[in-house]
Amino acid sequence: ASRRVTNLTPPPNQKPKRTPPRPLPRRVMDAGALQLAAAAVAIVVAALVCRWFLVACAVGVRKQRPRLPPGSTGLPLIGETLRLISAYKTPDPEPFIDERVARHGGVFTTHIFGERTVFSADPAFNRLLLAAEGRAVSCSYPSSITTLLGARSLLLTRGTAHKRLHSLTLTRLGRPASQPLLAHIERLVLATMRQWEPTATVRLLDEAKKITFNLTVKQLVSIEPGPWTESLRREYVKLIDGFFSIPFPFASFLPFTTYGQALKSRKKVAGALREVIRKRMEERGEEKGVKEEMDGKREKKDMVEELLEAEGGSFSEEEMVDFCLSLLVAGYETTSVLMTVAVKFLTETPAALAQLKEEHENMTKMKGENQLLEWVDYKSMTFTQCVINETLRVANIIGGVFRRANTDIHFKGYTIPKGCKIFASFRAVHLNNEHYENARTFDPWRWQSNNKLQNEVGANLFTPFGGGPRLCPGYELARVVISVFLHHLVMRFSWEAAEEDRLVFFPTTRTLKGYPINLRRRPESV
């Protein structure tokens, strides 16, 4: 039987016919459309619910988040640090503060030195911070300062440890009325001035630093000026240069960096002080039986002896080293800059210089020539104290202090959260025209004629030495040193600026060139 074969190949030029798909039943099509529509509606509803939930959560977070003082954090990571540094390296850093105070108010938020910081130009808030030390706030400084000074230094200790160190410092440095101390200050000042030629050019800041460093060393370890003190001073200069440098990791292996050099110098300074302390401890051990009965009656000769005998000799060697090292900073750097800047301001204000000379000439006539100064003489230098006050106010040797919040702090509707860094600016208050007329003009007479200003210390509008538990224990001694210095300078010399110099305020307040002056010995001086 033959098979029937079906040819599936279409003839040439003829397209195969496509069989159209069979339509779905209408009932099946309606069910699919309804399912898609229901799914779309469900998605929209879910999206709306999610959005409402997220918005509600965000509102809740905002309600719980503290309301920080307004401000700007600037660039990522570096914040406004570069702007602050560039401003404070000029003679007029005020625009950095003025612009932000005008925009945000006296308390504003910024980002400096690696973290968010609340900056205060408000005297009421500054007063709160100074008084709350050890409770609502604690001191907080960059890690470079912490490392170079040592954790046991007066600046960095807290609580009970700080109280006992502060008390010891007051005991030693807070009594400048002592005649032996006054005589020593005068002797150091005169010894330095005798090295100046009758006609000479000196860099005044360097000369002032010699006086303050030698005075501080004498008060700490009873060593007179000489090769040992000068060698120590050279290392100390390098140490201070590292305070506001970048603390690179392994910087001790990078001696070419500022911080590396500072670490190396810190080791040398600490070693020199440690050697002196160990020697004194050995001497004390040998003489203990002989002096035991007399120790309570006689005056301690220096700070090391105060430390060795305090609290039954409980201070460790490292505590004494860190403590003495930190006191060198206070005595060496700030007072010498104050002396230099006062002379600069007086030179630029001839009427003030003339009145200062008249005050000291009259005092010398009443006292007699070649007589040592006494405490009553210091207290009679009323215009000299006006000059010192105004120098402190305008120059701001200490521009402010860093603190860290130990708890949430509420002020004028804002909340500064626990852990936040705070900078209380003394400079911003001292140079505010709302507190001082023509605030940025050097005018020592304002302290003479306005009784209100005499009470500004109590009002905390004038805080050149800080305040609260951390009020500088040597502030009266600093006033005495500059008073003695100015007395002998105006009585023995006339001078003029050797070249133009200007103030800068970073990393610390100082004159850019050390203020060189041309000196001429007064014919009538001895």
JSON list of C-alpha atoms in Angstrom, two decimals, residues 359-480:
[
{"chain": "A", "resi": 359, "resn": "GLU", "atom": "CA", "xyz": [54.78, 108.05, 88.35]},
{"chain": "A", "resi": 360, "resn": "HIS", "atom": "CA", "xyz": [58.06, 106.17, 88.75]},
{"chain": "A", "resi": 361, "resn": "GLU", "atom": "CA", "xyz": [60.20, 109.31, 88.92]},
{"chain": "A", "resi": 362, "resn": "ASN", "atom": "CA", "xyz": [58.03, 110.72, 91.70]},
{"chain": "A", "resi": 363, "resn": "MET", "atom": "CA", "xyz": [58.18, 107.44, 93.60]},
{"chain": "A", "resi": 364, "resn": "THR", "atom": "CA", "xyz": [62.00, 107.37, 93.30]},
{"chain": "A", "resi": 365, "resn": "LYS", "atom": "CA", "xyz": [62.31, 110.94, 94.55]},
{"chain": "A", "resi": 366, "resn": "MET", "atom": "CA", "xyz": [60.25, 110.13, 97.62]},
{"chain": "A", "resi": 367, "resn": "LYS", "atom": "CA", "xyz": [62.05, 106.85, 98.25]},
{"chain": "A", "resi": 368, "resn": "GLY", "atom": "CA", "xyz": [65.59, 107.91, 97.43]},
{"chain": "A", "resi": 369, "resn": "GLU", "atom": "CA", "xyz": [68.09, 106.68, 94.86]},
{"chain": "A", "resi": 370, "resn": "ASN", "atom": "CA", "xyz": [69.46, 103.11, 94.81]},
{"chain": "A", "resi": 371, "resn": "GLN", "atom": "CA", "xyz": [66.89, 101.77, 97.25]},
{"chain": "A", "resi": 372, "resn": "LEU", "atom": "CA", "xyz": [65.40, 98.32, 96.80]},
{"chain": "A", "resi": 373, "resn": "LEU", "atom": "CA", "xyz": [61.72, 98.25, 95.95]},
{"chain": "A", "resi": 374, "resn": "GLU", "atom": "CA", "xyz": [59.33, 97.14, 98.67]},
{"chain": "A", "resi": 375, "resn": "TRP", "atom": "CA", "xyz": [55.74, 95.95, 98.68]},
{"chain": "A", "resi": 376, "resn": "VAL", "atom": "CA", "xyz": [54.47, 99.44, 99.57]},
{"chain": "A", "resi": 377, "resn": "ASP", "atom": "CA", "xyz": [56.23, 100.78, 96.45]},
{"chain": "A", "resi": 378, "resn": "TYR", "atom": "CA", "xyz": [54.50, 98.20, 94.29]},
{"chain": "A", "resi": 379, "resn": "LYS", "atom": "CA", "xyz": [51.10, 99.11, 95.75]},
{"chain": "A", "resi": 380, "resn": "SER", "atom": "CA", "xyz": [51.73, 102.80, 95.01]},
{"chain": "A", "resi": 381, "resn": "MET", "atom": "CA", "xyz": [52.17, 102.15, 91.25]},
{"chain": "A", "resi": 382, "resn": "THR", "atom": "CA", "xyz": [48.52, 102.89, 90.45]},
{"chain": "A", "resi": 383, "resn": "PHE", "atom": "CA", "xyz": [48.91, 104.00, 86.83]},
{"chain": "A", "resi": 384, "resn": "THR", "atom": "CA", "xyz": [51.28, 101.09, 86.22]},
{"chain": "A", "resi": 385, "resn": "GLN", "atom": "CA", "xyz": [48.44, 98.75, 87.21]},
{"chain": "A", "resi": 386, "resn": "CYS", "atom": "CA", "xyz": [46.15, 100.55, 84.74]},
{"chain": "A", "resi": 387, "resn": "VAL", "atom": "CA", "xyz": [48.73, 99.90, 82.00]},
{"chain": "A", "resi": 388, "resn": "ILE", "atom": "CA", "xyz": [48.96, 96.22, 82.96]},
{"chain": "A", "resi": 389, "resn": "ASN", "atom": "CA", "xyz": [45.16, 95.82, 83.02]},
{"chain": "A", "resi": 390, "resn": "GLU", "atom": "CA", "xyz": [44.79, 97.42, 79.61]},
{"chain": "A", "resi": 391, "resn": "THR", "atom": "CA", "xyz": [47.63, 95.36, 78.14]},
{"chain": "A", "resi": 392, "resn": "LEU", "atom": "CA", "xyz": [45.95, 92.19, 79.42]},
{"chain": "A", "resi": 393, "resn": "ARG", "atom": "CA", "xyz": [42.59, 93.28, 78.00]},
{"chain": "A", "resi": 394, "resn": "VAL", "atom": "CA", "xyz": [43.77, 94.31, 74.53]},
{"chain": "A", "resi": 395, "resn": "ALA", "atom": "CA", "xyz": [46.50, 91.70, 73.93]},
{"chain": "A", "resi": 396, "resn": "ASN", "atom": "CA", "xyz": [44.75, 88.74, 75.60]},
{"chain": "A", "resi": 397, "resn": "ILE", "atom": "CA", "xyz": [47.84, 86.71, 76.41]},
{"chain": "A", "resi": 398, "resn": "ILE", "atom": "CA", "xyz": [45.40, 83.89, 77.24]},
{"chain": "A", "resi": 399, "resn": "GLY", "atom": "CA", "xyz": [42.73, 84.16, 74.54]},
{"chain": "A", "resi": 400, "resn": "GLY", "atom": "CA", "xyz": [40.39, 81.61, 76.10]},
{"chain": "A", "resi": 401, "resn": "VAL", "atom": "CA", "xyz": [40.12, 78.11, 77.54]},
{"chain": "A", "resi": 402, "resn": "PHE", "atom": "CA", "xyz": [38.93, 74.73, 76.25]},
{"chain": "A", "resi": 403, "resn": "ARG", "atom": "CA", "xyz": [36.42, 72.72, 78.23]},
{"chain": "A", "resi": 404, "resn": "ARG", "atom": "CA", "xyz": [34.43, 69.53, 77.63]},
{"chain": "A", "resi": 405, "resn": "ALA", "atom": "CA", "xyz": [30.85, 69.02, 78.79]},
{"chain": "A", "resi": 406, "resn": "ASN", "atom": "CA", "xyz": [30.50, 66.29, 81.44]},
{"chain": "A", "resi": 407, "resn": "THR", "atom": "CA", "xyz": [26.72, 66.45, 81.15]},
{"chain": "A", "resi": 408, "resn": "ASP", "atom": "CA", "xyz": [24.08, 68.10, 78.97]},
{"chain": "A", "resi": 409, "resn": "ILE", "atom": "CA", "xyz": [24.28, 71.89, 79.47]},
{"chain": "A", "resi": 410, "resn": "HIS", "atom": "CA", "xyz": [21.21, 74.05, 78.88]},
{"chain": "A", "resi": 411, "resn": "PHE", "atom": "CA", "xyz": [21.70, 77.73, 78.06]},
{"chain": "A", "resi": 412, "resn": "LYS", "atom": "CA", "xyz": [19.29, 80.22, 76.46]},
{"chain": "A", "resi": 413, "resn": "GLY", "atom": "CA", "xyz": [17.13, 77.52, 74.91]},
{"chain": "A", "resi": 414, "resn": "TYR", "atom": "CA", "xyz": [20.05, 75.51, 73.53]},
{"chain": "A", "resi": 415, "resn": "THR", "atom": "CA", "xyz": [21.39, 72.19, 74.74]},
{"chain": "A", "resi": 416, "resn": "ILE", "atom": "CA", "xyz": [25.10, 71.41, 74.56]},
{"chain": "A", "resi": 417, "resn": "PRO", "atom": "CA", "xyz": [25.33, 67.61, 74.75]},
{"chain": "A", "resi": 418, "resn": "LYS", "atom": "CA", "xyz": [27.59, 65.66, 77.03]},
{"chain": "A", "resi": 419, "resn": "GLY", "atom": "CA", "xyz": [31.04, 65.16, 75.49]},
{"chain": "A", "resi": 420, "resn": "CYS", "atom": "CA", "xyz": [30.93, 68.29, 73.34]},
{"chain": "A", "resi": 421, "resn": "LYS", "atom": "CA", "xyz": [34.07, 70.48, 73.21]},
{"chain": "A", "resi": 422, "resn": "ILE", "atom": "CA", "xyz": [33.54, 74.11, 74.28]},
{"chain": "A", "resi": 423, "resn": "PHE", "atom": "CA", "xyz": [35.83, 77.14, 73.85]},
{"chain": "A", "resi": 424, "resn": "ALA", "atom": "CA", "xyz": [35.22, 80.08, 76.20]},
{"chain": "A", "resi": 425, "resn": "SER", "atom": "CA", "xyz": [36.73, 83.11, 74.44]},
{"chain": "A", "resi": 426, "resn": "PHE", "atom": "CA", "xyz": [38.04, 85.80, 76.78]},
{"chain": "A", "resi": 427, "resn": "ARG", "atom": "CA", "xyz": [39.22, 87.84, 73.81]},
{"chain": "A", "resi": 428, "resn": "ALA", "atom": "CA", "xyz": [35.74, 88.10, 72.33]},
{"chain": "A", "resi": 429, "resn": "VAL", "atom": "CA", "xyz": [34.42, 89.59, 75.59]},
{"chain": "A", "resi": 430, "resn": "HIS", "atom": "CA", "xyz": [37.38, 91.91, 76.24]},
{"chain": "A", "resi": 431, "resn": "LEU", "atom": "CA", "xyz": [37.20, 93.45, 72.76]},
{"chain": "A", "resi": 432, "resn": "ASN", "atom": "CA", "xyz": [33.42, 93.86, 72.60]},
{"chain": "A", "resi": 433, "resn": "ASN", "atom": "CA", "xyz": [32.26, 97.48, 72.33]},
{"chain": "A", "resi": 434, "resn": "GLU", "atom": "CA", "xyz": [29.18, 96.62, 74.37]},
{"chain": "A", "resi": 435, "resn": "HIS", "atom": "CA", "xyz": [31.42, 96.06, 77.40]},
{"chain": "A", "resi": 436, "resn": "TYR", "atom": "CA", "xyz": [34.23, 98.57, 76.78]},
{"chain": "A", "resi": 437, "resn": "GLU", "atom": "CA", "xyz": [34.03, 101.88, 74.94]},
{"chain": "A", "resi": 438, "resn": "ASN", "atom": "CA", "xyz": [36.34, 101.87, 71.89]},
{"chain": "A", "resi": 439, "resn": "ALA", "atom": "CA", "xyz": [37.25, 98.37, 72.99]},
{"chain": "A", "resi": 440, "resn": "ARG", "atom": "CA", "xyz": [40.02, 97.82, 70.45]},
{"chain": "A", "resi": 441, "resn": "THR", "atom": "CA", "xyz": [41.96, 100.93, 71.42]},
{"chain": "A", "resi": 442, "resn": "PHE", "atom": "CA", "xyz": [44.72, 100.83, 74.05]},
{"chain": "A", "resi": 443, "resn": "ASP", "atom": "CA", "xyz": [43.47, 103.26, 76.72]},
{"chain": "A", "resi": 444, "resn": "PRO", "atom": "CA", "xyz": [44.91, 102.71, 80.23]},
{"chain": "A", "resi": 445, "resn": "TRP", "atom": "CA", "xyz": [43.03, 105.75, 81.55]},
{"chain": "A", "resi": 446, "resn": "ARG", "atom": "CA", "xyz": [39.75, 103.84, 81.29]},
{"chain": "A", "resi": 447, "resn": "TRP", "atom": "CA", "xyz": [40.82, 101.89, 84.41]},
{"chain": "A", "resi": 448, "resn": "GLN", "atom": "CA", "xyz": [41.62, 105.13, 86.21]},
{"chain": "A", "resi": 449, "resn": "SER", "atom": "CA", "xyz": [38.45, 107.11, 85.61]},
{"chain": "A", "resi": 450, "resn": "ASN", "atom": "CA", "xyz": [35.68, 104.52, 85.48]},
{"chain": "A", "resi": 451, "resn": "ASN", "atom": "CA", "xyz": [34.79, 102.93, 88.80]},
{"chain": "A", "resi": 452, "resn": "LYS", "atom": "CA", "xyz": [32.66, 100.37, 87.03]},
{"chain": "A", "resi": 453, "resn": "LEU", "atom": "CA", "xyz": [35.72, 98.78, 85.45]},
{"chain": "A", "resi": 454, "resn": "GLN", "atom": "CA", "xyz": [37.31, 98.30, 88.86]},
{"chain": "A", "resi": 455, "resn": "ASN", "atom": "CA", "xyz": [34.55, 95.80, 89.57]},
{"chain": "A", "resi": 456, "resn": "GLU", "atom": "CA", "xyz": [34.76, 93.96, 86.26]},
{"chain": "A", "resi": 457, "resn": "VAL", "atom": "CA", "xyz": [36.70, 91.08, 87.78]},
{"chain": "A", "resi": 458, "resn": "GLY", "atom": "CA", "xyz": [33.69, 90.29, 89.93]},
{"chain": "A", "resi": 459, "resn": "ALA", "atom": "CA", "xyz": [31.38, 90.64, 86.93]},
{"chain": "A", "resi": 460, "resn": "ASN", "atom": "CA", "xyz": [33.60, 88.30, 84.88]},
{"chain": "A", "resi": 461, "resn": "LEU", "atom": "CA", "xyz": [33.82, 90.74, 82.00]},
{"chain": "A", "resi": 462, "resn": "PHE", "atom": "CA", "xyz": [37.55, 90.93, 82.69]},
{"chain": "A", "resi": 463, "resn": "THR", "atom": "CA", "xyz": [39.09, 87.45, 82.93]},
{"chain": "A", "resi": 464, "resn": "PRO", "atom": "CA", "xyz": [42.70, 87.63, 81.71]},
{"chain": "A", "resi": 465, "resn": "PHE", "atom": "CA", "xyz": [43.77, 85.00, 84.25]},
{"chain": "A", "resi": 466, "resn": "GLY", "atom": "CA", "xyz": [40.73, 82.73, 83.90]},
{"chain": "A", "resi": 467, "resn": "GLY", "atom": "CA", "xyz": [38.50, 82.12, 86.88]},
{"chain": "A", "resi": 468, "resn": "GLY", "atom": "CA", "xyz": [36.84, 79.59, 89.13]},
{"chain": "A", "resi": 469, "resn": "PRO", "atom": "CA", "xyz": [38.89, 76.70, 90.54]},
{"chain": "A", "resi": 470, "resn": "ARG", "atom": "CA", "xyz": [41.48, 77.17, 87.76]},
{"chain": "A", "resi": 471, "resn": "LEU", "atom": "CA", "xyz": [42.17, 80.85, 88.36]},
{"chain": "A", "resi": 472, "resn": "CYS", "atom": "CA", "xyz": [45.89, 81.33, 87.63]},
{"chain": "A", "resi": 473, "resn": "PRO", "atom": "CA", "xyz": [47.63, 81.01, 91.03]},
{"chain": "A", "resi": 474, "resn": "GLY", "atom": "CA", "xyz": [50.54, 83.21, 89.93]},
{"chain": "A", "resi": 475, "resn": "TYR", "atom": "CA", "xyz": [48.58, 86.18, 88.58]},
{"chain": "A", "resi": 476, "resn": "GLU", "atom": "CA", "xyz": [49.75, 88.58, 91.33]},
{"chain": "A", "resi": 477, "resn": "LEU", "atom": "CA", "xyz": [53.35, 87.49, 90.89]},
{"chain": "A", "resi": 478, "resn": "ALA", "atom": "CA", "xyz": [53.08, 88.26, 87.16]},
{"chain": "A", "resi": 479, "resn": "ARG", "atom": "CA", "xyz": [51.88, 91.78, 87.96]},
{"chain": "A", "resi": 480, "resn": "VAL", "atom": "CA", "xyz": [54.80, 92.31, 90.34]}
]
